[in-house]
PDB file of C-alpha atoms in Angstrom:
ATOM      1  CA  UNK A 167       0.000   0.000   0.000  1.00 90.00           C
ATOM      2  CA  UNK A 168       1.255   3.330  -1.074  1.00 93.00           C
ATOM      3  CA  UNK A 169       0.506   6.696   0.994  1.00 95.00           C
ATOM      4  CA  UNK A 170       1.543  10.226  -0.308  1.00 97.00           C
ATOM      5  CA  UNK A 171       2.228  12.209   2.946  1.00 97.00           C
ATOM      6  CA  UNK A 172       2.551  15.863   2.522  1.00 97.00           C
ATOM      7  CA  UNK A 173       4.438  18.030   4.857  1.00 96.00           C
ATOM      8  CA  UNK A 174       4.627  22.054   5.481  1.00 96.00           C
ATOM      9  CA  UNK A 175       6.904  24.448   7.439  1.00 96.00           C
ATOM     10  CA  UNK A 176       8.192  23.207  10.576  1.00 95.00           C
ATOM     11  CA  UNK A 177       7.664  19.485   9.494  1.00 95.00           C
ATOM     12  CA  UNK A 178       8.957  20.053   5.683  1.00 96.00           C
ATOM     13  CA  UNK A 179      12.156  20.980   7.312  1.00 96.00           C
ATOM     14  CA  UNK A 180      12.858  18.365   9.570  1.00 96.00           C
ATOM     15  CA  UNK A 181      11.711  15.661   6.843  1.00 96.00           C
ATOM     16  CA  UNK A 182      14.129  17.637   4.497  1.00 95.00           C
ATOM     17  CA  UNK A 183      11.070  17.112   1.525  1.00 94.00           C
ATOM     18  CA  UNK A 184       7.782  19.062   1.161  1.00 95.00           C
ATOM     19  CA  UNK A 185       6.537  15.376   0.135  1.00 95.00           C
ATOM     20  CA  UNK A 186       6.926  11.601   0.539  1.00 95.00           C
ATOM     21  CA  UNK A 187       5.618   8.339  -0.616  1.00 96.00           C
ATOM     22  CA  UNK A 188       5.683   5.599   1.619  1.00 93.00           C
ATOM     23  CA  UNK A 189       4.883   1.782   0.869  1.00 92.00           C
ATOM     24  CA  UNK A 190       3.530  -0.232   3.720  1.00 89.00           C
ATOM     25  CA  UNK A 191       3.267  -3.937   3.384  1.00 86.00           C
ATOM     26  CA  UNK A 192       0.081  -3.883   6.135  1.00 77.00           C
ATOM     27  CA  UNK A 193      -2.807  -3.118   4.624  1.00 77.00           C
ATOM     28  CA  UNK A 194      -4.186  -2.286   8.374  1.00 87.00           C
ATOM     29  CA  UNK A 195      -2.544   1.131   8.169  1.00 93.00           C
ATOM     30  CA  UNK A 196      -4.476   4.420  10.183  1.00 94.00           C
ATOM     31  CA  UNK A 197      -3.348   7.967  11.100  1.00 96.00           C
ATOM     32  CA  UNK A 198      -2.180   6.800  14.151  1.00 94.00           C
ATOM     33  CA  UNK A 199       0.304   4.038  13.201  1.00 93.00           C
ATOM     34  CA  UNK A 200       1.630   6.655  10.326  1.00 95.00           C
ATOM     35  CA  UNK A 201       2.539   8.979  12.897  1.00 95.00           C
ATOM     36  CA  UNK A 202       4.811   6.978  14.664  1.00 93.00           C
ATOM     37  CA  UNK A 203       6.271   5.350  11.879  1.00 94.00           C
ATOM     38  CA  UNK A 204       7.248   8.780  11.489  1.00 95.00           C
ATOM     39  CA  UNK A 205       8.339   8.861  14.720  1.00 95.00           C
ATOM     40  CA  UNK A 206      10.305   6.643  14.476  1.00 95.00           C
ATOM     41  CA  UNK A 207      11.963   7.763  11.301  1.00 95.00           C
ATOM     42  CA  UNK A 208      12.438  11.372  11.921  1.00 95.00           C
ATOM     43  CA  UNK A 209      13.174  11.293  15.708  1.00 95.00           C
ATOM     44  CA  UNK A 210      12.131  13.449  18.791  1.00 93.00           C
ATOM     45  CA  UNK A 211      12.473  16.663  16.889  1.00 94.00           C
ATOM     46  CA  UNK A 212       9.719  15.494  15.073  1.00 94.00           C
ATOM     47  CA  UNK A 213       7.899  14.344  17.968  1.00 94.00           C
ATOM     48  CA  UNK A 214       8.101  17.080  19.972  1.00 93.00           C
ATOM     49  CA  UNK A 215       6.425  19.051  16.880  1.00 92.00           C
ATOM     50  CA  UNK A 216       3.032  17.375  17.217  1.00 93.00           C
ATOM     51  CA  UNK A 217       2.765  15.081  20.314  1.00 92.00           C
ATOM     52  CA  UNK A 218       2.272  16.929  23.550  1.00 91.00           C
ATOM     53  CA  UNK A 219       3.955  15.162  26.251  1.00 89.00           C
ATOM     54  CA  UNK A 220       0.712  13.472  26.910  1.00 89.00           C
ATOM     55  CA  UNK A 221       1.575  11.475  23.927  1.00 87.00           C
ATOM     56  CA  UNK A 222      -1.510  13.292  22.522  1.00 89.00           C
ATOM     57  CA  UNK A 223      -1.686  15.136  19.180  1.00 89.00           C
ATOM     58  CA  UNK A 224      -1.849  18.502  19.629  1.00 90.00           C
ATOM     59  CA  UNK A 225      -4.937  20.528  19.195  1.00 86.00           C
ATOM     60  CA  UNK A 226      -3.214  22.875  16.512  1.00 87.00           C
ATOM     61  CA  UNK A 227      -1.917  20.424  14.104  1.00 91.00           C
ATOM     62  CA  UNK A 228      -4.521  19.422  11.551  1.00 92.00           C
ATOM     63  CA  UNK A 229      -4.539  16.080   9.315  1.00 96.00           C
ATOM     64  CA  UNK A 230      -6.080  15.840   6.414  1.00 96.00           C
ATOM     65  CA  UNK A 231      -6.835  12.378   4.472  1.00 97.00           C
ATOM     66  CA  UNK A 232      -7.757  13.658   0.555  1.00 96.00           C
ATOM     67  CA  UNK A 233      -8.553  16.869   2.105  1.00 93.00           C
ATOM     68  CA  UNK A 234     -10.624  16.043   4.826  1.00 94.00           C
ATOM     69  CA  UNK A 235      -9.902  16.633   8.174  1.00 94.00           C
ATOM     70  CA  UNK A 236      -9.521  13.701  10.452  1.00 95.00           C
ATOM     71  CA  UNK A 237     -11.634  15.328  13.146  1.00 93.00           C
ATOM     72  CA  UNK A 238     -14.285  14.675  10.868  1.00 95.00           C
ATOM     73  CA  UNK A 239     -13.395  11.581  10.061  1.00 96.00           C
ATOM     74  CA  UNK A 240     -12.204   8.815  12.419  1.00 95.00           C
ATOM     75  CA  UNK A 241      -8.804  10.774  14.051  1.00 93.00           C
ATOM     76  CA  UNK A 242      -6.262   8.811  14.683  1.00 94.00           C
ATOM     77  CA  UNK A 243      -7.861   5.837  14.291  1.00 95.00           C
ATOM     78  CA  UNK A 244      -8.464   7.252  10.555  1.00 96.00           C
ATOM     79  CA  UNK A 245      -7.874   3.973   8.223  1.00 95.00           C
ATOM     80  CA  UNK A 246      -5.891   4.841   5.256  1.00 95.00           C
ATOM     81  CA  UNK A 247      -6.054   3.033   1.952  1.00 94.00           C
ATOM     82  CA  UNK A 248      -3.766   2.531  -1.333  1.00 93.00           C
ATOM     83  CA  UNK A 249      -2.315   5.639  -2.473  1.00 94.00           C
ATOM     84  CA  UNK A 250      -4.541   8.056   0.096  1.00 96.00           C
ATOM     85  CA  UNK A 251      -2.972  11.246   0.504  1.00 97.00           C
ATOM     86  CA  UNK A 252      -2.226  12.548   3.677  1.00 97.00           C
ATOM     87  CA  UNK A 253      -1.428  16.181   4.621  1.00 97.00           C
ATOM     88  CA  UNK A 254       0.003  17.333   7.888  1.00 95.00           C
ATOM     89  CA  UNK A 255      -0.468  21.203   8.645  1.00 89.00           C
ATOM     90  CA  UNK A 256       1.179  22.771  11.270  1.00 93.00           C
ATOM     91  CA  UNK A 257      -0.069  25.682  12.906  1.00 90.00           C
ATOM     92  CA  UNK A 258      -1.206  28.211   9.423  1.00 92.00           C
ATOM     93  CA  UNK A 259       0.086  32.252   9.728  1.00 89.00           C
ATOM     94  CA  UNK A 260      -0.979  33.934   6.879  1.00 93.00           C
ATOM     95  CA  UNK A 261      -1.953  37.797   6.670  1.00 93.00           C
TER      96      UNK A 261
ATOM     97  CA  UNK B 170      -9.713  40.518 -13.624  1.00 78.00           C
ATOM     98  CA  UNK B 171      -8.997  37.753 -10.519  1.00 93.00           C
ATOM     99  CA  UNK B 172     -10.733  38.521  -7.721  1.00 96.00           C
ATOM    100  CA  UNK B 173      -8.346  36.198  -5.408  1.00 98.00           C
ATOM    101  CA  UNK B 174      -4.183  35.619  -6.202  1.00 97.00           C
ATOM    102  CA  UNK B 175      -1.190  34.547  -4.600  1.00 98.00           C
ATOM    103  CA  UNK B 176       1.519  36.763  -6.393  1.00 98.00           C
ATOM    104  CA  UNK B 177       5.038  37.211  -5.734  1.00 98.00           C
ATOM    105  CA  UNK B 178       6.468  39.970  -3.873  1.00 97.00           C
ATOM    106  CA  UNK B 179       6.040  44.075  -6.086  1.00 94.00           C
ATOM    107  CA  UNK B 180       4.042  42.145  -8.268  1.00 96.00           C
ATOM    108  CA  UNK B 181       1.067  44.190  -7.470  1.00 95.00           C
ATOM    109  CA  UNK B 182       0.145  47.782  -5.962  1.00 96.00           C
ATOM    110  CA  UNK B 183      -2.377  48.598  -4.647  1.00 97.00           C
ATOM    111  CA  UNK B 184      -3.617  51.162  -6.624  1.00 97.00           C
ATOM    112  CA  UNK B 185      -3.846  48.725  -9.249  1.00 95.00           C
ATOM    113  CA  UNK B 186      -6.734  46.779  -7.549  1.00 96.00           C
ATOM    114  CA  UNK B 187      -8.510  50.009  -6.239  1.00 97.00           C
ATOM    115  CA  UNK B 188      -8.366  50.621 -10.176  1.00 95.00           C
ATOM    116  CA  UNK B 189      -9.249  47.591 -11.449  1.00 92.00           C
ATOM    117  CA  UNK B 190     -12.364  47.143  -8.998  1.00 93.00           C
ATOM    118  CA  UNK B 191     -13.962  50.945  -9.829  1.00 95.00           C
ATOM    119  CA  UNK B 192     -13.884  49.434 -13.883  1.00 93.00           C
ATOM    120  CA  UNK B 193     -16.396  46.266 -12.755  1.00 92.00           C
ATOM    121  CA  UNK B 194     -20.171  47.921 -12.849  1.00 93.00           C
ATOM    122  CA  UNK B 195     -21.280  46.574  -9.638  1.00 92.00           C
ATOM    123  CA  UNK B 196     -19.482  49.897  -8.480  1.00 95.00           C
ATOM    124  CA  UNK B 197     -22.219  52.260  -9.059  1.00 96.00           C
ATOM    125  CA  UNK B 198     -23.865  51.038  -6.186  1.00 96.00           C
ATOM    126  CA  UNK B 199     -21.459  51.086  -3.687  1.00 98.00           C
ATOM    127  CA  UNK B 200     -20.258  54.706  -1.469  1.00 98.00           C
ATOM    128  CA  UNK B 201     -16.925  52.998   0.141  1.00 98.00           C
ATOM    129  CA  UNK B 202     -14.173  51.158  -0.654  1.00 98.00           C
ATOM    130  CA  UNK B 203     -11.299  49.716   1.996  1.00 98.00           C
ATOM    131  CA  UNK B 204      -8.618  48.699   1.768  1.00 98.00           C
ATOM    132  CA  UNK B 205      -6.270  46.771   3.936  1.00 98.00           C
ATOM    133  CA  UNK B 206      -2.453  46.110   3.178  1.00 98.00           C
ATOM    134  CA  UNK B 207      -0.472  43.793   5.805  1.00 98.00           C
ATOM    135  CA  UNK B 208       2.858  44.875   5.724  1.00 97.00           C
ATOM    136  CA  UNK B 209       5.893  42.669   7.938  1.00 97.00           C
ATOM    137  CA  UNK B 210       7.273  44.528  10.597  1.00 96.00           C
ATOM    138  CA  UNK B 211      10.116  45.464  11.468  1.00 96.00           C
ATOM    139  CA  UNK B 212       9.945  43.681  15.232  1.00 95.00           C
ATOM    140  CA  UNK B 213       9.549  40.036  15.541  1.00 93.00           C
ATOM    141  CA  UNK B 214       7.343  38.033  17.975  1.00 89.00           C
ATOM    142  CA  UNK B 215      10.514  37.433  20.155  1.00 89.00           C
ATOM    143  CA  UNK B 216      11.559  41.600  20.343  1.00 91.00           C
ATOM    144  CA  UNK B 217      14.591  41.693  17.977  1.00 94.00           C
ATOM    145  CA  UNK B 218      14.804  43.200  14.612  1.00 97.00           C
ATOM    146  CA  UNK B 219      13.699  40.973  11.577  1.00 97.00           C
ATOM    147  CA  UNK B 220      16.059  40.499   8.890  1.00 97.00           C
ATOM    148  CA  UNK B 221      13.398  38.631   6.403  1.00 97.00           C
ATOM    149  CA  UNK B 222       9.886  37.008   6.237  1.00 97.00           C
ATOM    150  CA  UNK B 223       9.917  33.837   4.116  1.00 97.00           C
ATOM    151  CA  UNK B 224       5.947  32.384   3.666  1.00 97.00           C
ATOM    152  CA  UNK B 225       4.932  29.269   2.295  1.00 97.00           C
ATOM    153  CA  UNK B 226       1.741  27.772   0.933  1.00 97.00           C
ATOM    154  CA  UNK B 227       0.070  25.384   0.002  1.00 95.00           C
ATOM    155  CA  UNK B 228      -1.042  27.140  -3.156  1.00 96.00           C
ATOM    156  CA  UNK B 229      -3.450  25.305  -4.926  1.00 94.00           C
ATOM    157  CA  UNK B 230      -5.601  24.609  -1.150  1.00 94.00           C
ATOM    158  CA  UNK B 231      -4.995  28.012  -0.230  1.00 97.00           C
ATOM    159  CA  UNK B 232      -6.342  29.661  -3.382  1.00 97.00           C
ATOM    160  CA  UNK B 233      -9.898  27.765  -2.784  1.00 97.00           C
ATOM    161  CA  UNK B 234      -9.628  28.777   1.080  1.00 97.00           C
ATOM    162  CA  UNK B 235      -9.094  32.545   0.156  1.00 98.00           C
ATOM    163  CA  UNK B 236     -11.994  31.712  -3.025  1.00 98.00           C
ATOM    164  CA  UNK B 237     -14.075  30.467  -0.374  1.00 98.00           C
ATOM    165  CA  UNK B 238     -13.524  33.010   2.400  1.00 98.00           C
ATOM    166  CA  UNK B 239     -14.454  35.973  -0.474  1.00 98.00           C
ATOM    167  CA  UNK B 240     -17.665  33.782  -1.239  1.00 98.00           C
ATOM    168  CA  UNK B 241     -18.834  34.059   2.445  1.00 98.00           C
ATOM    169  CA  UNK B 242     -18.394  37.080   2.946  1.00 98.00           C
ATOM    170  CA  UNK B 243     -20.283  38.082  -0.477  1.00 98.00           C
ATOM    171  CA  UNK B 244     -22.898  35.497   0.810  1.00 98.00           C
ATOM    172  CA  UNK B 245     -23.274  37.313   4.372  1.00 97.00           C
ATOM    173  CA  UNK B 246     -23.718  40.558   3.204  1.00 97.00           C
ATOM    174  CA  UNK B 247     -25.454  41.775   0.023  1.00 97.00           C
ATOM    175  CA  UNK B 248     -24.439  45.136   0.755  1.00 98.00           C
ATOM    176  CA  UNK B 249     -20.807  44.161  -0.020  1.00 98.00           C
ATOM    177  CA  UNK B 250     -20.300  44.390  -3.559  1.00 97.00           C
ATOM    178  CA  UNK B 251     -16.928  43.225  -4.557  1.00 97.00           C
ATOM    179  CA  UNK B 252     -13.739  41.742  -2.717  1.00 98.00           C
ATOM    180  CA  UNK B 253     -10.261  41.269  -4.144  1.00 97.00           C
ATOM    181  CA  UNK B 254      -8.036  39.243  -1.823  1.00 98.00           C
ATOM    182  CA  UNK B 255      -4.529  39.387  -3.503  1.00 98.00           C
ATOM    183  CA  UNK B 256      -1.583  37.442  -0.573  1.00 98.00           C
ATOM    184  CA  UNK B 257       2.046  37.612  -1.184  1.00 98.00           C
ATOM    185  CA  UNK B 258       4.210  34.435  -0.890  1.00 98.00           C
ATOM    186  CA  UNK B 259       7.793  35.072  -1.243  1.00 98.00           C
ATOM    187  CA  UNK B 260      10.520  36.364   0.802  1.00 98.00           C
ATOM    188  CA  UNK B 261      10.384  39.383   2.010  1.00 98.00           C
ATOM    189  CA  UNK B 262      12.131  42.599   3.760  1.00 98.00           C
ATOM    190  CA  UNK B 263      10.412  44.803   6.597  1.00 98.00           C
ATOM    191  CA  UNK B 264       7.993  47.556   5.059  1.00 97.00           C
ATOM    192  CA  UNK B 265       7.375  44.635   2.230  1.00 98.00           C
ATOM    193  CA  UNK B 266       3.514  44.035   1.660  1.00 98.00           C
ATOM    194  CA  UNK B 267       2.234  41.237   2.623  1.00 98.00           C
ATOM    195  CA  UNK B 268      -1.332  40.842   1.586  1.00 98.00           C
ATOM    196  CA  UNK B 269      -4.141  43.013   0.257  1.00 98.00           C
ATOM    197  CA  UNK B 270      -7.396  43.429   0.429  1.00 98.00           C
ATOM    198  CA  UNK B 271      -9.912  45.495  -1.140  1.00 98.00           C
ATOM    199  CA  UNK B 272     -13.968  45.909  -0.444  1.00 98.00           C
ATOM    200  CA  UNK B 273     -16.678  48.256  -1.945  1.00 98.00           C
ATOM    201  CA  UNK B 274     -19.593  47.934  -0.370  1.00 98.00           C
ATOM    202  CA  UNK B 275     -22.916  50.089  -0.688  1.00 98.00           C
ATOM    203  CA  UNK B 276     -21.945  51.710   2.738  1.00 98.00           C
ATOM    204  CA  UNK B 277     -19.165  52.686   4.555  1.00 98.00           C
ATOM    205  CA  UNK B 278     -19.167  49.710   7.619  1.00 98.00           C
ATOM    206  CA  UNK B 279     -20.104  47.219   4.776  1.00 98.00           C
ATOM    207  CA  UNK B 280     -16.590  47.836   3.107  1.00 98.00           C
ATOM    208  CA  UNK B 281     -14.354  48.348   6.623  1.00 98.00           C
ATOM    209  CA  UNK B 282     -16.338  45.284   8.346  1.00 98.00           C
ATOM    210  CA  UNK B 283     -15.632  43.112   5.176  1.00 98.00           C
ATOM    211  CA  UNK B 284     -11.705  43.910   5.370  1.00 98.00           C
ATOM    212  CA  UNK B 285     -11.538  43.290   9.003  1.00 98.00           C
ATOM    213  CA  UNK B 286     -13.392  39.984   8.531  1.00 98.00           C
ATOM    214  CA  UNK B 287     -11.288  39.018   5.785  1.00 98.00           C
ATOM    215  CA  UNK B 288      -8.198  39.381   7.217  1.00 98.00           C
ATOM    216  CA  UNK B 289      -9.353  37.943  10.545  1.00 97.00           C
ATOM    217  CA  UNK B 290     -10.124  34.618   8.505  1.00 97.00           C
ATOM    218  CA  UNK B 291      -6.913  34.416   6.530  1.00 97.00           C
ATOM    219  CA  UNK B 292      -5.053  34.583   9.887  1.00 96.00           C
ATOM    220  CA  UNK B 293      -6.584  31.028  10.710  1.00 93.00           C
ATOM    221  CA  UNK B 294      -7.651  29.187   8.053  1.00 94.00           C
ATOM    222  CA  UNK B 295      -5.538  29.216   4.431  1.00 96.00           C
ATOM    223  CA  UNK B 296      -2.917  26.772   4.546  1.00 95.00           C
ATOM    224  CA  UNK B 297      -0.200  29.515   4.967  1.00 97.00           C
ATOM    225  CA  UNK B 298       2.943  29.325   7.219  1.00 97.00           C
ATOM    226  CA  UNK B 299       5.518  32.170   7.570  1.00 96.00           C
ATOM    227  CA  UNK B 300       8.795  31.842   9.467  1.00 96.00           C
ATOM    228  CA  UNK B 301      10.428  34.796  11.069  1.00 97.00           C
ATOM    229  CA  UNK B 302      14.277  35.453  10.905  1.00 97.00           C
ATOM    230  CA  UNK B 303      15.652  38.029  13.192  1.00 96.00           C
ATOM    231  CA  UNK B 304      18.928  38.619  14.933  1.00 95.00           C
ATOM    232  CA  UNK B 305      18.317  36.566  17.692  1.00 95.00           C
ATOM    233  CA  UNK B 306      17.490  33.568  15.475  1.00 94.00           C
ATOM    234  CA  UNK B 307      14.517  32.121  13.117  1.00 96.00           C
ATOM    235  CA  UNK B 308      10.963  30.581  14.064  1.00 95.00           C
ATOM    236  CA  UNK B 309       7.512  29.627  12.242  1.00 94.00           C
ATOM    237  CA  UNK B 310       5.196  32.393  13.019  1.00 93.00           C
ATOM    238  CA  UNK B 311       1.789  30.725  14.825  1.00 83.00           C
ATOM    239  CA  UNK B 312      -1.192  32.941  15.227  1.00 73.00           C
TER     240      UNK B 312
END
């Protein structure tokens, strides 16, 4: 199974790439087990960026699965599917 | 003419929308038009002087966010005539714009209220980052 994951600001620079496609052999993939793939991948720094130290994600980080928000969806219990796209936003500034 | 844009930085002035929106008909109605240009300081969030503001976007989401911020406040008010929302994303220098905005509206608070609103809504919800370099060091701007 093949996600796109796409990441902005904070995240894009501690991934190094404003996008990524990862192949999971597990088709039993959600939100939740992405996230600490990428944990485990890109370290505490990234961690630290959207875990509280609750473990919890926090409040101002959205997800989005094909551009809808996982809030609406399941959160992190979210199931993804073959080549979903997944979009993490850190906090937004514009103006 | 577009009514919403993400351009690049001196790409636009604003003169150039106030002009543009007095050619478009719907003006005859309208007694106001305001006007609201964000500009990046010259202080940072953590007090020292800010050598550059770099913004990112997701452009293609945050062109239908802006699109779709314009469209409710058209739908809210039918007093509100026209709305250009025009947002720089580039690097940029203190003084630099940063985004415009222009309303004409039948009255007076229907143009001012639909700037304030407008820029109230792009502070939270286009997917729009900016990071803040200043002498004592850089960080992503979070309103």
């Amino acid at each position: 199974m093949k996600i796109k994951i796409r990441f902005f600001a904070e995240l894009r620079e501690i991934v190094g790439e404003r996008e990524k496609i990862l192949a999971f052999p597990d088709s039993h993939v959600n939100i939740a087990k992405l996230l600490n793939f990428l944990v485990d991948v890109y370290g505490e720094k990234f961690k630290e960026k959207i875990f509280d130290k609750n473990g919890q994600l926090f409040n101002h980080y959205i997800i989005l699965v094909n551009g809808k928000n996982i809030k609406f969806l399941e959160g992190l219990e979210t199931t993804l599917k073959d080549e979903d796209e997944v979009s993490i936003f850190p906090p937004v500034g514009g103006g | 003419m577009e009514k919403v844009k993400i351009v690049k930085k001196d790409e636009v002035k604003l003169q150039d929308l106030v002009d543009k929106l007095k050619k478009d008909p719907k003006i005859f109605e309208c007694g106001a038009i305001a006007c609201f240009i964000g500009i990046v300081r010259g202080i940072g969030k953590n007090g020292s002087k800010v050598q550059k503001l770099f913004y990112e976007a997701w452009e293609e989401e945050a062109i239908k966010t802006l699109v779709e911020i314009r469209d409710e406040a058209l739908r809210k008010n039918k007093n509100l005539k026209d709305l250009l929302v025009y947002h720089v994303i580039d690097e940029l220098k203190p003084g630099d714009e940063t985004v415009f905005i222009v309303a004409a509206g039948k009255h007076r608070h229907d143009a001012i209220n639909a700037v304030v609103d407008t820029i109230e809504e792009i502070k939270k919800k286009p997917p729009i980052w900016k990071k803040e370099y200043t002498e004592k060091g850089s960080y992503w701007v979070k309103e």
